[in-house]
Coordinates of C-alpha atoms and ligand atoms in Angstrom, one line a residue:
X891 CA 0.0 0.0 0.0
X892 CA 2.6 2.6 1.2
X893 CA 4.6 1.8 -2.0
X894 CA 1.6 2.6 -4.2
X895 CA 0.9 5.9 -2.3
X896 CA 4.5 6.9 -2.7
X897 CA 4.3 6.2 -6.4
X898 CA 1.2 8.3 -6.7
X899 CA 3.0 11.2 -4.9
X900 CA 6.1 10.9 -7.0
X901 CA 4.2 10.7 -10.3
X902 CA 2.1 13.6 -9.4
X903 CA 5.1 15.7 -8.4
X904 CA 6.8 14.9 -11.7
X905 CA 3.7 15.7 -13.8
X906 CA 3.1 19.0 -12.2
X907 CA 6.7 20.1 -11.7
X908 CA 6.2 20.3 -7.9
X909 CA 9.2 20.1 -5.6
X910 CA 7.2 17.9 -3.3
X911 CA 3.9 16.1 -3.4
X912 CA 2.3 14.8 -0.2
X913 CA -0.8 12.7 0.2
X914 CA -2.6 13.4 3.5
X915 CA -5.3 11.2 4.8
X916 CA -8.2 13.2 6.1
X917 CA -10.5 11.2 8.4
X918 CA -14.1 12.0 9.1
X919 CA -15.0 14.7 11.6
X920 CA -12.3 15.7 14.0
X921 CA -9.9 12.9 13.1
X922 CA -6.4 14.4 12.8
X923 CA -5.0 14.4 9.2
X924 CA -2.1 12.0 8.8
X925 CA 0.5 12.0 5.9
X926 CA 0.2 8.9 3.8
X927 CA 3.2 9.4 1.5
X928 CA 5.6 12.2 0.5
X929 CA 7.8 12.3 -2.6
X930 CA 9.3 14.6 -5.2
X931 CA 12.6 16.0 -6.3
X932 CA 13.1 18.0 -3.1
X933 CA 13.6 14.7 -1.3
X934 CA 16.4 13.6 -3.6
X935 CA 19.0 15.2 -1.5
X936 CA 19.5 12.7 1.2
X937 CA 20.7 15.0 4.0
X938 CA 17.6 17.3 3.7
X939 CA 15.1 14.5 3.4
X940 CA 14.6 13.8 7.2
X941 CA 14.2 17.6 7.9
X942 CA 11.6 18.1 5.2
X943 CA 9.6 15.0 6.3
X944 CA 9.7 16.1 9.9
X945 CA 8.4 19.6 9.0
X946 CA 5.6 18.2 6.9
X947 CA 4.7 15.6 9.4
X948 CA 4.5 18.2 12.1
X949 CA 1.6 20.0 10.5
X950 CA 0.4 18.1 7.4
X951 CA -2.4 20.5 6.7
X952 CA -2.5 24.2 7.7
X953 CA -5.5 25.4 9.7
X954 CA -6.8 27.4 6.8
X955 CA -7.1 24.2 4.7
X956 CA -8.5 22.1 7.5
X957 CA -11.3 24.7 8.1
X958 CA -12.4 24.3 4.5
X959 CA -12.2 20.5 4.3
X960 CA -15.8 19.9 5.2
X961 CA -17.3 22.6 3.1
X962 CA -15.4 21.2 0.1
X963 CA -14.1 24.4 -1.4
X964 CA -10.7 23.1 -2.2
X965 CA -8.4 23.6 -4.1
X966 CA -6.7 26.3 -2.1
X967 CA -3.6 28.1 -3.2
X968 CA -1.5 29.5 -0.3
X969 CA 2.0 30.8 0.1
X970 CA 4.0 27.9 1.4
X971 CA 4.4 27.7 5.2
X972 CA 7.3 29.5 6.8
X973 CA 9.1 26.2 8.0
X974 CA 8.6 24.8 4.5
X975 CA 10.1 27.9 2.9
X976 CA 12.9 27.7 5.4
X977 CA 13.9 24.1 4.4
X978 CA 13.2 24.4 0.7
X979 CA 13.9 28.1 0.2
X980 CA 17.7 27.9 -0.1
X981 CA 17.4 26.6 -3.6
X982 CA 14.2 28.2 -4.8
X983 CA 14.1 31.6 -3.3
X984 CA 11.0 32.9 -1.6
X985 CA 8.5 32.2 -4.4
X986 CA 7.1 29.0 -3.1
X987 CA 3.4 28.1 -3.3
X988 CA 1.4 25.4 -1.7
X989 CA -1.6 24.0 -3.5
X990 CA -4.1 21.7 -1.7
X991 CA -6.5 19.6 -3.8
X992 CA -9.1 17.2 -2.5
X993 CA -9.0 13.6 -3.6
X994 CA -12.0 11.4 -3.0
X995 CA -15.2 12.2 -1.1
X996 CA -15.4 14.7 1.8
X997 CA -16.3 12.0 4.4
X998 CA -12.9 10.2 4.4
X999 CA -10.7 11.0 1.5
X1000 CA -7.2 12.4 1.1
X1001 CA -5.8 15.8 0.3
X1002 CA -2.9 16.3 -2.2
X1003 CA -0.4 18.9 -1.2
X1004 CA 1.9 20.2 -3.9
X1005 CA 4.7 22.6 -3.2
X1006 CA 5.5 24.5 -6.4
X1007 CA 8.4 26.8 -7.1
X1008 CA 6.4 29.5 -8.7
X1009 CA 3.0 31.1 -8.7
X1010 CA 0.7 28.5 -10.4
X1011 CA -0.5 29.6 -13.8
X1012 CA -1.7 26.1 -14.7
X1013 CA -4.2 25.3 -12.1
X1014 CA -6.5 23.4 -14.5
X1015 CA -3.6 21.2 -15.6
X1016 CA -2.7 20.6 -11.9
X1017 CA -6.3 19.6 -11.2
X1018 CA -6.3 17.2 -14.1
X1019 CA -3.2 15.5 -12.7
X1020 CA -4.9 15.4 -9.3
X1021 CA -8.0 13.7 -10.8
X1022 CA -5.6 11.0 -12.2
X1023 CA -4.1 10.5 -8.7
X1024 CA -7.6 10.3 -7.3
X1025 CA -8.5 7.6 -9.8
X1026 CA -5.5 5.5 -8.7
X1027 CA -6.3 6.0 -5.0
X1028 CA -9.9 4.9 -5.7
X1029 CA -8.8 1.8 -7.5
X1030 CA -6.4 1.0 -4.7
X1031 CA -9.2 1.4 -2.1
X1032 CA -11.5 -0.8 -4.1
X1033 CA -8.9 -3.5 -4.3
X1034 CA -8.3 -3.4 -0.6
X1035 CA -12.1 -3.5 0.0
X1036 CA -12.4 -6.7 -2.1
X1037 CA -9.6 -8.4 -0.2
X1038 CA -11.1 -7.3 3.1
X1039 CA -14.4 -8.6 2.0
X1040 CA -12.9 -11.9 1.1
X1041 CA -11.3 -12.2 4.4
X1042 CA -14.5 -11.4 6.2
X1043 CA -16.4 -13.9 4.2
X1044 CA -13.9 -16.8 5.0
X1045 CA -14.0 -15.7 8.6
X1046 CA -17.8 -15.7 8.7
X1047 CA -18.0 -19.1 7.0
X1048 CA -15.5 -20.5 9.6
X1049 CA -17.5 -19.0 12.4
X1050 CA -20.7 -20.4 11.1
X1051 CA -19.1 -23.8 10.9
X1052 CA -17.8 -23.6 14.5
X1053 CA -21.2 -22.3 15.7
X1054 CA -23.1 -25.1 13.9
X1055 CA -20.7 -27.7 15.4
X1056 CA -21.1 -26.3 18.9
X1057 CA -24.8 -26.0 18.6
X1058 CA -25.1 -29.8 17.8
X1059 CA -22.7 -30.4 20.8
X1060 CA -25.0 -28.2 22.9
X1061 CA -28.0 -30.4 22.3
X1062 CA -25.8 -33.4 23.3
X1063 CA -25.0 -31.5 26.5
X1064 CA -28.6 -31.4 27.5
X1065 CA -28.9 -35.2 27.4
X1066 CA -26.2 -35.6 30.0
X1067 CA -27.4 -35.6 33.5
X1068 CA -24.2 -35.4 35.6
X1069 CA -21.5 -32.9 35.8
X1070 CA -18.6 -35.1 34.9
X1071 CA -20.3 -36.3 31.7
X1072 CA -21.2 -32.6 30.7
X1073 CA -17.6 -31.4 31.3
X1074 CA -16.4 -34.5 29.3
X1075 CA -18.7 -33.6 26.4
X1076 CA -17.5 -29.9 26.5
X1077 CA -13.9 -31.0 26.2
X1078 CA -14.5 -33.6 23.5
X1079 CA -16.6 -31.3 21.3
X1080 CA -14.0 -28.5 21.5
X1081 CA -11.3 -30.9 20.7
X1082 CA -13.2 -31.9 17.5
X1083 CA -12.8 -28.3 16.5
X1084 CA -9.1 -28.4 17.2
X1085 CA -9.3 -26.5 20.5
X1086 CA -7.9 -27.7 23.8
X1087 CA -9.9 -26.7 26.8
X1088 CA -10.1 -27.0 30.6
X1089 CA -12.7 -26.3 33.2
X1090 CA -12.1 -24.5 36.4
X1091 CA -14.8 -24.9 39.0
X1092 CA -15.3 -22.9 42.3
X1093 CA -14.6 -24.7 45.5
X1094 CA -17.6 -24.9 47.8
X1095 CA -17.9 -22.4 50.5
X1096 CA -16.2 -19.0 51.5
X1097 CA -14.4 -16.8 49.1
X1098 CA -14.3 -18.0 45.5
X1099 CA -11.3 -20.2 44.8
X1100 CA -11.1 -22.3 41.7
X1101 CA -9.6 -25.7 40.9
X1102 CA -9.1 -27.6 37.6
X1103 CA -11.8 -30.1 37.2
X1104 CA -11.1 -31.1 33.7
X1105 CA -8.7 -30.6 30.8
X1106 CA -8.5 -32.1 27.3
X1107 CA -4.7 -32.1 27.2
X1108 CA -3.3 -35.4 26.1
X1109 CA -1.8 -37.3 29.0
X1110 CA 1.8 -36.7 27.8
X1111 CA 1.3 -33.0 27.5
X1112 CA -0.3 -32.7 30.9
X1113 CA 2.5 -34.7 32.5
X1114 CA 5.1 -32.4 30.8
X1115 CA 3.2 -29.3 32.1
X1116 CA 3.0 -30.8 35.6
X1117 CA 6.8 -31.5 35.5
X1118 CA 7.5 -27.9 34.6
X1119 CA 5.2 -26.6 37.3
X1120 CA 6.4 -29.1 40.0
X1121 CA 2.9 -29.9 41.0
X1122 CA -0.1 -31.7 39.5
X1123 CA -3.0 -29.8 38.0
X1124 CA -5.3 -31.1 40.7
X1125 CA -3.1 -29.3 43.3
X1126 CA -3.3 -26.0 41.5
X1127 CA -5.5 -23.4 43.2
X1128 CA -6.5 -20.3 41.4
X1129 CA -7.5 -17.4 43.5
X1130 CA -8.9 -14.4 41.7
X1131 CA -6.9 -12.0 44.0
X1132 CA -3.6 -13.3 42.5
X1133 CA -4.9 -13.8 38.9
X1134 CA -6.0 -10.5 37.3
X1135 CA -7.4 -12.3 34.2
X1136 CA -9.6 -14.5 36.2
X1137 CA -10.6 -11.6 38.4
X1138 CA -11.7 -9.6 35.4
X1139 CA -13.7 -12.4 33.9
X1140 CA -15.3 -13.0 37.2
X1141 CA -16.2 -9.3 37.7
X1142 CA -17.5 -8.6 34.2
X1143 CA -19.1 -12.0 33.8
X1144 CA -18.1 -11.8 30.1
X1145 CA -15.9 -13.7 27.8
X1146 CA -12.3 -12.6 27.6
X1147 CA -9.8 -13.2 24.8
X1148 CA -6.1 -12.7 25.4
X1149 CA -3.1 -12.9 23.2
X1150 CA -0.7 -12.9 26.1
X1151 CA -0.3 -16.6 26.8
X1152 CA 2.4 -16.1 29.5
X1153 CA 0.2 -13.9 31.7
X1154 CA -2.7 -16.2 31.1
X1155 CA -0.6 -19.3 32.0
X1156 CA 0.6 -17.6 35.2
X1157 CA -2.9 -16.7 36.2
X1158 CA -4.4 -20.1 35.4
X1159 CA -1.7 -22.2 37.0
X1160 CA -1.8 -20.3 40.3
X1161 CA 1.5 -18.4 39.7
X1162 CA 4.6 -19.4 37.8
X1163 CA 8.3 -18.2 37.6
X1164 CA 9.7 -16.6 34.5
X1165 CA 11.7 -19.8 33.8
X1166 CA 8.6 -21.9 34.1
X1167 CA 6.7 -19.6 31.8
X1168 CA 9.5 -19.8 29.3
X1169 CA 9.4 -23.6 29.4
X1170 CA 5.6 -23.6 29.1
X1171 CA 5.9 -21.3 26.1
X1172 CA 8.3 -23.8 24.4
X1173 CA 5.9 -26.6 25.3
X1174 CA 2.7 -25.1 24.1
X1175 CA 3.7 -22.3 21.8
X1176 CA 0.2 -21.1 22.1
X1177 CA -0.8 -17.6 21.2
X1178 CA -4.5 -17.2 22.2
X1179 CA -6.7 -18.0 25.2
X1180 CA -10.4 -17.6 25.6
X1181 CA -11.8 -17.5 29.1
X1182 CA -15.5 -17.7 29.4
X1183 CA -17.6 -17.9 32.6
X1184 CA -19.7 -20.9 33.4
X1185 CA -22.8 -19.8 35.4
X1186 CA -24.8 -21.5 38.0
X1187 CA -27.8 -20.0 39.9
X1188 CA -27.0 -16.7 38.3
X1189 CA -23.4 -16.6 39.5
X1190 CA -20.1 -17.4 37.9
X1191 CA -19.4 -20.9 39.3
X1192 CA -16.4 -21.7 37.1
X1193 CA -14.6 -21.0 33.8
X1194 CA -14.2 -22.7 30.5
X1195 CA -10.6 -21.9 29.3
X1196 CA -10.0 -22.6 25.6
X1197 CA -6.5 -22.5 24.2
X1198 CA -5.8 -22.3 20.5
X1199 CA -2.8 -21.6 18.2
X1200 CA -5.0 -19.1 16.4
X1201 CA -8.6 -17.9 16.7
X1202 CA -10.8 -17.0 13.8
X1203 CA -13.3 -14.2 13.9
X1204 CA -16.5 -15.5 15.6
X1205 CA -14.6 -18.2 17.6
X1206 CA -14.9 -16.4 20.9
X1207 CA -18.6 -15.8 20.4
X1208 CA -19.2 -19.4 19.5
X1209 CA -17.2 -20.5 22.5
X1210 CA -19.2 -18.1 24.7
X1211 CA -22.5 -19.5 23.4
X1212 CA -21.3 -23.0 23.9
X1213 CA -20.3 -22.2 27.5
X1214 CA -23.7 -20.8 28.0
X1215 CA -25.2 -24.1 26.9
X1216 CA -22.8 -25.9 29.1
X1217 CA -24.0 -23.6 32.0
X1218 CA -27.6 -24.5 31.3
X1219 CA -26.8 -28.2 31.2
X1220 CA -24.8 -28.0 34.4
X1221 CA -27.7 -26.2 36.1
X1222 CA -30.0 -28.9 34.9
X1223 CA -27.7 -31.6 36.1
X1224 CA -27.4 -29.8 39.5
X1225 CA -31.2 -29.7 39.8
X1226 CA -31.5 -33.4 38.8
X1227 CA -28.8 -34.3 41.4
X1228 CA -30.6 -32.2 44.1
X1229 CA -33.8 -33.9 43.2
X1230 CA -32.2 -37.3 43.4
X1231 CA -30.6 -36.5 46.8
X1232 CA -33.9 -35.2 48.1
X1233 CA -35.7 -38.3 47.0
X1234 CA -33.0 -40.5 48.6
X1235 CA -33.3 -38.5 51.8
X1236 CA -37.1 -38.8 51.8
X1237 CA -36.9 -42.5 51.1
X1238 CA -34.5 -43.0 54.0
X1239 CA -36.7 -40.9 56.2
X1240 CA -39.8 -42.9 55.3
X1241 CA -37.9 -46.1 55.9
X1242 CA -36.7 -44.9 59.3
X1243 CA -40.1 -43.8 60.3
X1244 CA -41.6 -47.0 59.1
X1245 CA -39.1 -48.9 61.1
X1246 CA -39.8 -46.8 64.2
X1247 CA -43.5 -47.3 63.7
X1248 CA -43.1 -51.0 63.3
X1249 CA -41.1 -51.2 66.4
X1250 CA -43.7 -49.1 68.3
X1251 CA -46.5 -51.3 67.0
X1252 CA -44.6 -54.4 68.0
X1253 CA -44.0 -52.9 71.5
X1254 CA -47.7 -52.1 71.7
X1255 CA -48.7 -55.6 70.6
X1256 CA -46.4 -57.0 73.2
X1257 CA -48.0 -54.8 75.9
X1258 CA -51.4 -55.8 74.7
X1259 CA -50.5 -59.5 74.8
X1260 CA -49.2 -59.1 78.3
X1261 CA -52.4 -57.3 79.3
X1262 CA -54.5 -60.1 77.8
X1263 CA -52.3 -62.7 79.6
X1264 CA -52.7 -60.8 82.8
X1265 CA -56.5 -60.6 82.3
X1266 CA -56.7 -64.3 81.5
X1267 CA -54.7 -65.3 84.5
X1268 CA -56.4 -63.0 87.0
X1269 CA -59.9 -63.9 85.7
X1270 CA -59.1 -67.5 85.9
X1271 CA -57.8 -67.2 89.5
X1272 CA -60.8 -65.2 90.5
X1273 CA -63.2 -67.6 88.9
X1274 CA -62.2 -70.8 90.7
X1275 CA -62.9 -69.5 94.3
X1276 CA -66.0 -67.7 93.0
X1277 CA -67.4 -71.0 91.7
X1278 CA -66.9 -72.5 95.2
X1279 CA -68.6 -69.5 96.8
X1280 CA -71.6 -69.9 94.5
X1281 CA -71.7 -73.7 95.1
X1282 CA -71.7 -73.3 98.8
X1283 CA -74.3 -70.5 98.6
X1284 CA -76.5 -72.7 96.5
X1285 CA -76.1 -75.6 99.0
X1286 CA -77.0 -73.3 101.9
X1287 CA -79.9 -71.8 100.0
X1288 CA -81.2 -75.3 99.3
X1289 CA -81.1 -75.9 103.1
X1290 CA -79.1 -79.0 102.5
X1291 CA -76.9 -78.1 105.4
X1292 CA -79.7 -77.3 107.8
X1293 CA -82.7 -75.0 108.0
X1294 CA -82.3 -71.2 107.6
X1295 CA -84.3 -68.4 109.1
X1296 CA -86.0 -66.1 106.5
X1297 CA -83.3 -63.4 106.9
X1298 CA -80.5 -66.0 106.5
X1299 CA -82.2 -67.4 103.4
X1300 CA -82.4 -63.9 101.9
X1301 CA -78.8 -63.2 102.7
X1302 CA -77.6 -66.5 101.1
X1303 CA -79.7 -65.8 98.0
X1304 CA -78.0 -62.3 97.6
X1305 CA -74.6 -64.0 98.0
X1306 CA -75.6 -66.5 95.3
X1307 CA -77.0 -63.9 92.7
X1308 CA -74.1 -61.5 93.3
X1309 CA -71.6 -64.3 92.9
X1310 CA -73.3 -65.3 89.6
X1311 CA -73.2 -61.7 88.3
X1312 CA -69.5 -61.5 89.2
X1313 CA -68.9 -64.8 87.5
X1314 CA -70.7 -63.4 84.4
X1315 CA -68.3 -60.5 84.3
X1316 CA -65.3 -62.7 84.8
X1317 CA -66.4 -65.1 82.0
X1318 CA -66.8 -62.1 79.7
X1319 CA -63.3 -60.9 80.5
X1320 CA -62.0 -64.5 80.0
X1321 CA -63.8 -64.7 76.6
X1322 CA -62.1 -61.5 75.5
X1323 CA -58.6 -62.2 76.6
X1324 CA -58.8 -65.8 75.3
X1325 CA -60.0 -64.5 71.9
X1326 CA -57.4 -61.8 71.7
X1327 CA -54.6 -64.2 72.6
X1328 CA -55.6 -66.6 70.0
X1329 CA -57.2 -64.5 67.3
X1330 CA -54.5 -65.6 64.7
X1331 CA -55.3 -69.2 65.4
X1332 CA -58.8 -69.8 64.1
X1333 CA -59.8 -73.5 63.8
X1334 CA -61.4 -73.2 60.4
X1335 CA -63.8 -75.9 59.1
X1336 CA -66.7 -76.2 56.7
X1337 CA -70.2 -76.5 58.2
X1338 CA -73.8 -75.5 57.2
X1339 CA -75.0 -72.1 58.4
X1340 CA -78.3 -73.7 59.4
X1341 CA -76.6 -75.9 62.0
X1342 CA -75.0 -73.0 63.6
X1343 CA -78.2 -70.9 63.8
X1344 CA -80.1 -73.8 65.3
X1345 CA -77.4 -74.5 67.8
X1346 CA -77.5 -70.9 69.0
X1347 CA -81.3 -70.9 69.1
X1348 CA -81.2 -74.0 71.3
X1349 CA -78.6 -72.5 73.7
X1350 CA -80.7 -69.4 74.2
X1351 CA -84.1 -71.1 74.2
X1352 CA -84.5 -71.2 78.1
X1353 CA -83.8 -67.5 78.5
X1354 CA -86.1 -66.6 75.6
X1355 CA -88.8 -68.7 77.2
X1356 CA -88.2 -67.1 80.6
X1357 CA -89.0 -63.6 79.0
X1358 CA -91.9 -64.8 76.9
X1359 CA -90.0 -64.1 73.7
X1360 CA -90.4 -65.9 70.4
X1361 CA -87.3 -66.6 68.2
X1362 CA -87.9 -66.9 64.5
X1363 CA -85.1 -68.6 62.5
X1364 CA -85.1 -68.1 58.7
X1365 CA -82.6 -69.7 56.3
X1366 CA -82.2 -68.8 52.6
X1367 CA -82.3 -71.9 50.4
X1368 CA -79.1 -73.6 49.2
X1369 CA -76.7 -71.6 51.2
X1370 CA -73.1 -72.6 50.8
X1371 CA -71.3 -74.1 53.8
X1372 CA -69.5 -71.6 56.1
X1373 CA -65.7 -71.7 56.3
X1374 CA -65.1 -70.6 59.8
X1375 CA -64.2 -71.3 63.4
X1376 CA -67.5 -72.8 64.6
X1377 CA -67.1 -72.1 68.4
X1378 CA -66.2 -68.5 67.9
X1379 CA -68.9 -67.7 65.4
X1380 CA -71.3 -69.4 67.9
X1381 CA -70.0 -67.0 70.5
X1382 CA -70.8 -64.0 68.2
X1383 CA -74.4 -65.3 67.8
X1384 CA -74.8 -65.9 71.5
X1385 CA -73.6 -62.4 72.3
X1386 CA -76.0 -60.8 69.8
X1387 CA -79.0 -63.0 70.8
X1388 CA -78.3 -62.3 74.5
X1389 CA -78.4 -58.5 73.8
X1390 CA -81.6 -58.9 71.8
X1391 CA -83.1 -61.0 74.6
X1392 CA -82.2 -58.3 77.2
X1393 CA -83.6 -55.4 75.2
X1394 CA -86.7 -56.9 73.4
X1395 CA -90.0 -56.2 75.1
X1396 CA -91.9 -59.2 76.6
X1397 CA -93.9 -61.2 74.0
X1398 CA -92.1 -59.7 71.0
X1399 CA -90.4 -61.6 68.2
X1400 CA -86.6 -61.8 67.7
X1401 CA -85.6 -62.8 64.1
X1402 CA -82.4 -64.7 63.3
X1403 CA -81.7 -65.1 59.6
X1404 CA -79.0 -66.2 57.2
X1405 CA -78.9 -65.2 53.5
X1406 CA -76.5 -64.8 50.7
X1407 CA -74.3 -61.7 51.1
X1408 CA -72.0 -59.9 48.8
X1409 CA -69.0 -61.6 47.0
X1410 CA -69.9 -65.2 48.0
X1411 CA -70.2 -64.5 51.7
X1412 CA -73.1 -65.5 53.9
X1413 CA -74.8 -62.7 55.9
X1414 CA -76.3 -63.5 59.3
X1415 CA -78.7 -61.0 61.0
X1416 CA -80.3 -60.7 64.5
X1417 CA -83.2 -58.3 64.7
X1418 CA -85.3 -57.3 67.7
X1419 CA -88.2 -54.9 68.3
X1420 CA -86.5 -53.3 71.3
X1421 CA -86.1 -49.6 72.2
X1422 CA -83.3 -49.1 69.6
X1423 CA -80.0 -47.3 70.1
X1424 CA -79.8 -43.5 69.8
X1425 CA -77.8 -42.6 66.7
X1426 CA -75.1 -40.7 68.7
X1427 CA -74.0 -44.0 70.2
X1428 CA -74.1 -46.2 67.1
X1429 CA -70.6 -45.4 66.0
X1430 CA -69.1 -46.5 69.4
X1431 CA -71.1 -49.5 70.6
X1432 CA -68.5 -51.9 69.1
X1433 CA -65.7 -50.2 71.2
X1434 CA -64.4 -52.1 74.3
X1435 CA -66.2 -51.2 77.5
X1436 CA -68.6 -48.9 75.7
X1437 CA -72.1 -49.0 77.1
X1438 CA -75.2 -46.9 76.2
X1439 CA -76.2 -45.2 79.4
X1440 CA -78.8 -42.4 79.7
X1441 CA -82.1 -41.8 81.3
X1442 CA -83.8 -44.0 78.8
X1443 CA -81.3 -46.8 79.3
X1444 CA -80.4 -47.2 83.0
X1445 CA -78.1 -50.0 83.9
X1446 CA -80.1 -53.2 84.3
X1447 CA -78.9 -56.1 86.4
X1448 CA -78.3 -58.4 83.3
X1449 CA -75.8 -56.0 81.7
X1450 CA -72.3 -57.1 81.2
X1451 CA -69.1 -55.1 81.0
X1452 CA -69.6 -53.6 77.5
X1453 CA -67.3 -56.2 75.9
X1454 CA -69.9 -58.4 74.1
X1455 CA -70.0 -56.4 70.8
X1456 CA -66.2 -55.7 70.9
X1457 CA -65.6 -59.5 71.1
X1458 CA -68.1 -60.1 68.3
X1459 CA -66.4 -57.6 66.0
X1460 CA -63.0 -58.9 66.7
X1461 CA -64.1 -62.5 65.9
X1462 CA -65.9 -61.5 62.6
X1463 CA -63.0 -59.4 61.5
X1464 CA -60.5 -62.2 62.3
X1465 CA -62.6 -64.2 59.7
X1466 CA -62.2 -61.3 57.2
X1467 CA -65.9 -60.4 57.5
X1468 CA -67.7 -57.2 58.6
X1469 CA -70.2 -56.4 61.3
X1470 CA -72.7 -53.5 61.4
X1471 CA -75.8 -52.3 63.1
X1472 CA -78.9 -50.4 62.0
X1473 CA -81.2 -49.1 64.7
X1474 CA -84.2 -46.8 65.1
X1475 CA -85.2 -45.5 68.5
X1476 CA -88.5 -47.0 69.5
X1477 CA -88.5 -49.4 66.5
X1478 CA -85.8 -51.9 67.1
X1479 CA -82.2 -52.9 66.3
X1480 CA -80.7 -55.2 63.6
X1481 CA -77.1 -56.5 63.8
X1482 CA -75.6 -58.0 60.6
X1483 CA -72.3 -59.7 60.0
X1484 CA -70.8 -61.5 57.1
X1485 CA -68.8 -64.8 57.1
X1486 CA -66.7 -66.5 54.5
X1487 CA -68.0 -69.7 52.8
X1488 CA -66.4 -72.6 51.0
X1489 CA -67.5 -71.0 47.8
X1490 CA -65.5 -68.0 48.4
X1491 CA -62.6 -70.2 49.3
X1492 CA -62.7 -71.9 45.9
X1493 CA -63.6 -68.6 44.1
X1494 CA -61.5 -66.7 41.6
Ligands
ADP1979 P1 -73.1 -55.0 77.3 O1 -72.2 -55.9 78.1 O2 -73.3 -53.7 77.9 O3 -74.2 -55.6 76.7 P2 -72.3 -54.9 74.5 O4 -71.0 -54.7 73.9 O5 -72.9 -56.2 74.3 O6 -72.1 -54.7 76.1 O7 -73.3 -53.8 74.1 C1 -72.8 -52.4 74.1 C2 -74.0 -51.5 74.3 O8 -74.9 -51.6 73.1 C3 -74.9 -51.9 75.4 O9 -74.6 -51.0 76.5 C4 -76.3 -51.7 75.0 O10 -76.9 -50.6 75.5 C5 -76.2 -51.5 73.5 N1 -76.9 -52.6 72.8 C6 -76.4 -53.8 72.4 N2 -77.3 -54.6 71.8 C7 -78.5 -53.9 71.8 C8 -79.8 -54.1 71.3 N3 -80.2 -55.2 70.7 N4 -80.8 -53.2 71.5 C9 -80.4 -52.0 72.2 N5 -79.2 -51.7 72.6 C10 -78.2 -52.6 72.5

């Protein structure tokens, strides 16, 4: 370029007879004019050459010319400046003229300065020569523009390629779910583009300090590097305070490109001596480094460092975009990891609680068993002497041991009836504890429901007769055999029938029935026309020791302990059946329970 400018200056000087011709670049606006080239016969004398060039460089365009540049009223003819006259004047006397002609457009062209030895009489000719020079300058500029355009195009194409490559790699990144795999993909994809890279990640806690988590250096290269540094990469700690490059990247949160590999190496290796840096320079010979932040939760959590022998235009942007994708992938991986940990924690917690609960349940069951054992033992121990008391009371009352006075007879009768009531309670307690202790051990067998209903009816017949009650038994035809523990189911029926017998009014009918229930079960019901149970009690009558007591239901002498229905429910449920009650005050009560049959046993 400079050569061509000088040629233009020389040719113009020769064609116009000027002592000197100077091309001055005039930038747009306030940009200072700068000499492009100077040539002409005045420069032929070697010893004056430097002085002349210095004078012209000092003030390439006089203020008068500069003032008129923008208004475009060149050419201007002026007496040559005093310094110029001083250096050229010796040979040419005082008659020296400067002519300034514009070349190119006012926005950013050049001015041609001709120093002529006499007053110009041939301004038109000079301008014609100037147009020629202008043409050559324009051609030169066009050629430069074409080359620049070509460069830009190749750069753009390369950048597009890099970007496309990294975009594909970016989608690959999103598939990875753990940090190691993501960093591996980052390094591998950059390597495919011929770029070595490494990842620095912040250490957890406190002030930010970074460590190398990953590099794509071949093992040999890394070993050589570690030998030079006298420590492994894993030992390197990078603190922003001692690494200006890292500090700047951290502060701005923006990608940084540096062409000073030594400073970069010193920063990224946690400090290095001059000798080490020189050795590293020999090893890598690299000239460019791109440092781009990796972000997590809106903060810089690390850096992607990419080293390359040369970078094309667009490479830093592509790397930055890639780092952004890597950041997103890392963030996703972190969330997935957090989720996994939370799930594991929850699972462990649930397991722990379940274990605690199981232990608590086991402890409770153990306590319950102890209580039932205690109840069984105590009841049994109480029952034996009580039976003796009742026996002797009956003997006395029967006057088998001698005659009694009326008062004595009355007293012995009270002893006998109280003893019997007490025995009733104790029997009920024994029933409950016995059943609770053995509820897992049902003696199951197949038998017709009709047999059971009849057996219960026979057992209760004397008491029903005593109260003038009628018991109606109804069996649905072709009922399947029950599959149950016969004695215990009998106990359920006896409990329900005793309750009915106690509550039903004299002369009324109690109905005992068996029919087909749901899902192959048999349903047994006991219905009376007694006073019914107020709705507020219904939900609780199956609870242990729960009794309906109010003004309408005073405690009558036949009442037990409030265990009968609890035992009935426990037995039915031990068979996998259900028990329920429907009652309307003043109209009567119906209890219903279901029992398994042989049919259900063979069922699907
Ligand atoms: P209890 O030993 O008091 O009979 P149960 O468990 O057999 O204990 O009955 C609980 C309560 O349910 C009783 O207090 C009684 O008032 C009420 N009950 C049970 N069966 C009937 C019924 N057929 N008619 C009215 N009330 C009943």
